PDB file of C-alpha atoms in Angstrom:
ATOM      1  CA  GLN A 290      14.273   8.286  11.143  1.00  0.00           C
ATOM      2  CA  VAL A 291      11.866   7.341   8.376  1.00  0.00           C
ATOM      3  CA  GLN A 292       8.412   6.455   9.222  1.00  0.00           C
ATOM      4  CA  LEU A 293       5.377   5.071   7.236  1.00  0.00           C
ATOM      5  CA  VAL A 294       2.137   5.200   8.951  1.00  0.00           C
ATOM      6  CA  GLU A 295      -0.871   3.344   7.378  1.00  0.00           C
ATOM      7  CA  SER A 296      -4.486   3.953   8.170  1.00  0.00           C
ATOM      8  CA  GLY A 297      -7.884   2.877   6.828  1.00  0.00           C
ATOM      9  CA  GLY A 298      -8.104  -0.449   7.559  1.00  0.00           C
ATOM     10  CA  SER A 299     -11.547  -1.930   8.600  1.00  0.00           C
ATOM     11  CA  LEU A 300     -14.105  -4.586   8.577  1.00  0.00           C
ATOM     12  CA  VAL A 301     -16.299  -4.410   5.582  1.00  0.00           C
ATOM     13  CA  GLN A 302     -19.031  -6.292   3.664  1.00  0.00           C
ATOM     14  CA  PRO A 303     -18.234  -7.968   0.451  1.00  0.00           C
ATOM     15  CA  GLY A 304     -18.861  -5.523  -2.333  1.00  0.00           C
ATOM     16  CA  GLU A 305     -18.027  -2.351  -0.329  1.00  0.00           C
ATOM     17  CA  SER A 306     -15.033   0.017  -0.960  1.00  0.00           C
ATOM     18  CA  LEU A 307     -12.222   1.166   1.186  1.00  0.00           C
ATOM     19  CA  ARG A 308      -9.366   3.652   0.912  1.00  0.00           C
ATOM     20  CA  LEU A 309      -5.987   2.956   2.546  1.00  0.00           C
ATOM     21  CA  SER A 310      -3.640   5.763   3.083  1.00  0.00           C
ATOM     22  CA  CYS A 311       0.223   5.667   3.968  1.00  0.00           C
ATOM     23  CA  ALA A 312       2.177   8.666   4.846  1.00  0.00           C
ATOM     24  CA  ALA A 313       6.198   8.811   4.822  1.00  0.00           C
ATOM     25  CA  SER A 314       7.739  11.254   7.354  1.00  0.00           C
ATOM     26  CA  GLY A 315      11.235  11.889   8.700  1.00  0.00           C
ATOM     27  CA  SER A 316      14.410  12.486   7.200  1.00  0.00           C
ATOM     28  CA  ILE A 317      13.396  11.910   3.262  1.00  0.00           C
ATOM     29  CA  PHE A 318      15.450  13.586   0.276  1.00  0.00           C
ATOM     30  CA  VAL A 319      13.542  11.306  -2.432  1.00  0.00           C
ATOM     31  CA  ILE A 320      10.938   8.639  -2.635  1.00  0.00           C
ATOM     32  CA  ASN A 321      11.311   6.544  -5.589  1.00  0.00           C
ATOM     33  CA  HIS A 322       8.353   4.111  -6.152  1.00  0.00           C
ATOM     34  CA  MET A 323       5.643   3.313  -3.134  1.00  0.00           C
ATOM     35  CA  GLY A 324       3.405   0.402  -3.200  1.00  0.00           C
ATOM     36  CA  TRP A 325       0.956  -1.945  -1.036  1.00  0.00           C
ATOM     37  CA  TYR A 326       1.422  -5.257  -0.365  1.00  0.00           C
ATOM     38  CA  ARG A 327      -0.559  -7.814   1.701  1.00  0.00           C
ATOM     39  CA  GLN A 328      -0.499 -10.742   3.533  1.00  0.00           C
ATOM     40  CA  ALA A 329      -2.986 -13.179   4.550  1.00  0.00           C
ATOM     41  CA  PRO A 330      -2.769 -15.801   7.363  1.00  0.00           C
ATOM     42  CA  GLY A 331      -0.580 -18.728   6.371  1.00  0.00           C
ATOM     43  CA  LYS A 332       0.393 -16.900   3.201  1.00  0.00           C
ATOM     44  CA  GLU A 333       3.350 -15.066   1.918  1.00  0.00           C
ATOM     45  CA  ARG A 334       3.399 -11.252   1.538  1.00  0.00           C
ATOM     46  CA  GLU A 335       2.602 -10.318  -1.889  1.00  0.00           C
ATOM     47  CA  LEU A 336       2.369  -7.002  -4.176  1.00  0.00           C
ATOM     48  CA  VAL A 337      -0.947  -5.388  -4.582  1.00  0.00           C
ATOM     49  CA  ALA A 338       0.219  -2.392  -6.467  1.00  0.00           C
ATOM     50  CA  ARG A 339       2.852  -0.075  -7.096  1.00  0.00           C
ATOM     51  CA  ILE A 340       3.554   3.467  -8.249  1.00  0.00           C
ATOM     52  CA  THR A 341       6.552   5.229  -9.358  1.00  0.00           C
ATOM     53  CA  SER A 342       7.507   8.701  -8.609  1.00  0.00           C
ATOM     54  CA  GLY A 343       6.628   9.494 -12.305  1.00  0.00           C
ATOM     55  CA  GLY A 344       3.111   7.973 -11.688  1.00  0.00           C
ATOM     56  CA  LYS A 345       3.527   4.739 -13.372  1.00  0.00           C
ATOM     57  CA  THR A 346       1.362   2.056 -11.827  1.00  0.00           C
ATOM     58  CA  ASN A 347       1.255  -1.872 -11.902  1.00  0.00           C
ATOM     59  CA  TYR A 348      -1.037  -4.114 -10.235  1.00  0.00           C
ATOM     60  CA  SER A 349      -1.301  -7.511  -9.208  1.00  0.00           C
ATOM     61  CA  ASP A 350      -3.755  -9.730 -11.307  1.00  0.00           C
ATOM     62  CA  SER A 351      -6.151  -9.603  -8.414  1.00  0.00           C
ATOM     63  CA  ALA A 352      -6.250  -5.972  -8.107  1.00  0.00           C
ATOM     64  CA  LYS A 353      -6.579  -5.002 -11.518  1.00  0.00           C
ATOM     65  CA  GLY A 354      -9.976  -3.418 -12.294  1.00  0.00           C
ATOM     66  CA  ARG A 355     -10.911  -3.173  -8.612  1.00  0.00           C
ATOM     67  CA  PHE A 356      -7.835  -1.374  -6.976  1.00  0.00           C
ATOM     68  CA  PHE A 357      -6.521   1.868  -7.645  1.00  0.00           C
ATOM     69  CA  ILE A 358      -3.237   3.478  -6.376  1.00  0.00           C
ATOM     70  CA  SER A 359      -2.258   6.907  -6.418  1.00  0.00           C
ATOM     71  CA  ARG A 360       0.177   9.305  -4.622  1.00  0.00           C
ATOM     72  CA  ASP A 361       0.457  12.984  -3.545  1.00  0.00           C
ATOM     73  CA  ASN A 362       4.078  13.765  -3.718  1.00  0.00           C
ATOM     74  CA  ALA A 363       3.910  16.914  -1.869  1.00  0.00           C
ATOM     75  CA  LYS A 364       2.480  14.896   1.208  1.00  0.00           C
ATOM     76  CA  ASN A 365       4.833  11.938   0.678  1.00  0.00           C
ATOM     77  CA  THR A 366       1.478   9.875   0.780  1.00  0.00           C
ATOM     78  CA  VAL A 367       0.340   6.940  -1.138  1.00  0.00           C
ATOM     79  CA  TYR A 368      -3.354   5.887  -1.399  1.00  0.00           C
ATOM     80  CA  LEU A 369      -5.152   2.569  -2.430  1.00  0.00           C
ATOM     81  CA  GLN A 370      -8.779   2.721  -3.224  1.00  0.00           C
ATOM     82  CA  MET A 371     -10.233  -0.781  -3.111  1.00  0.00           C
ATOM     83  CA  SER A 372     -13.678  -1.329  -4.491  1.00  0.00           C
ATOM     84  CA  SER A 373     -15.831  -4.546  -4.813  1.00  0.00           C
ATOM     85  CA  LEU A 374     -13.788  -6.022  -2.024  1.00  0.00           C
ATOM     86  CA  LYS A 375     -14.151  -9.844  -1.762  1.00  0.00           C
ATOM     87  CA  PRO A 376     -13.299 -11.953   1.178  1.00  0.00           C
ATOM     88  CA  GLU A 377     -10.405 -13.234  -0.066  1.00  0.00           C
ATOM     89  CA  ASP A 378      -8.880  -9.632  -0.068  1.00  0.00           C
ATOM     90  CA  THR A 379      -8.919  -9.969   3.784  1.00  0.00           C
ATOM     91  CA  ALA A 380      -5.039  -9.703   4.803  1.00  0.00           C
ATOM     92  CA  VAL A 381      -2.912  -7.096   6.656  1.00  0.00           C
ATOM     93  CA  TYR A 382      -1.838  -4.555   4.133  1.00  0.00           C
ATOM     94  CA  TYR A 383       1.602  -3.016   4.417  1.00  0.00           C
ATOM     95  CA  CYS A 384       2.981   0.067   2.819  1.00  0.00           C
ATOM     96  CA  ASN A 385       6.259   0.103   1.297  1.00  0.00           C
ATOM     97  CA  ALA A 386       8.377   3.070  -0.070  1.00  0.00           C
ATOM     98  CA  ASN A 387      11.805   2.929  -1.993  1.00  0.00           C
ATOM     99  CA  LEU A 388      13.649   6.182  -0.806  1.00  0.00           C
ATOM    100  CA  ILE A 389      16.676   8.021  -0.078  1.00  0.00           C
ATOM    101  CA  GLY A 390      16.887   9.429   3.391  1.00  0.00           C
ATOM    102  CA  ASN A 391      20.045   9.837   5.365  1.00  0.00           C
ATOM    103  CA  GLY A 392      21.584   7.111   3.787  1.00  0.00           C
ATOM    104  CA  PRO A 393      21.519   4.886   0.908  1.00  0.00           C
ATOM    105  CA  THR A 394      18.306   3.905  -0.982  1.00  0.00           C
ATOM    106  CA  TYR A 395      16.306   1.487   1.088  1.00  0.00           C
ATOM    107  CA  ASN A 396      12.897  -0.239   1.142  1.00  0.00           C
ATOM    108  CA  TYR A 397      10.795   1.075   4.251  1.00  0.00           C
ATOM    109  CA  TRP A 398       7.864  -0.647   5.713  1.00  0.00           C
ATOM    110  CA  GLY A 399       4.684   0.467   7.511  1.00  0.00           C
ATOM    111  CA  GLN A 400       3.320  -1.628  10.297  1.00  0.00           C
ATOM    112  CA  GLY A 401       0.275  -2.767   8.375  1.00  0.00           C
ATOM    113  CA  THR A 402      -3.284  -2.237   8.696  1.00  0.00           C
ATOM    114  CA  GLN A 403      -6.009  -4.961   8.760  1.00  0.00           C
ATOM    115  CA  VAL A 404      -8.537  -5.212   6.041  1.00  0.00           C
ATOM    116  CA  THR A 405     -11.507  -7.872   6.783  1.00  0.00           C
ATOM    117  CA  VAL A 406     -14.011  -8.547   4.187  1.00  0.00           C
ATOM    118  CA  SER A 407     -16.980 -10.703   5.820  1.00  0.00           C
ATOM    119  CA  ALA A 408     -20.773 -10.528   5.668  1.00  0.00           C
TER     120      ALA A 408
END
């Protein structure tokens, strides 16, 4: 079994920063890319940022310049440093990992962590 456990979601004010963490555990052979997605009420889930095993990153237009994704391969953990947060960043943030465990390559999801940006 593979689990992704997110942490770090909170209520913050506009302009503040927040760091999300996601740790993968269980029967993991190799992790390919890891990423963060978010889903706001009434909207579809969207990619925020993704990072490959080699450290190559890509960001959504809304995240560029404000968010920074990183990973610690030794800890099977991915981070999302968010700065200059805006009310429109309010959403449930989900961690995603494309990895090989006991079976074929599969996309795993965390349970989500709530980020609320409000004055």
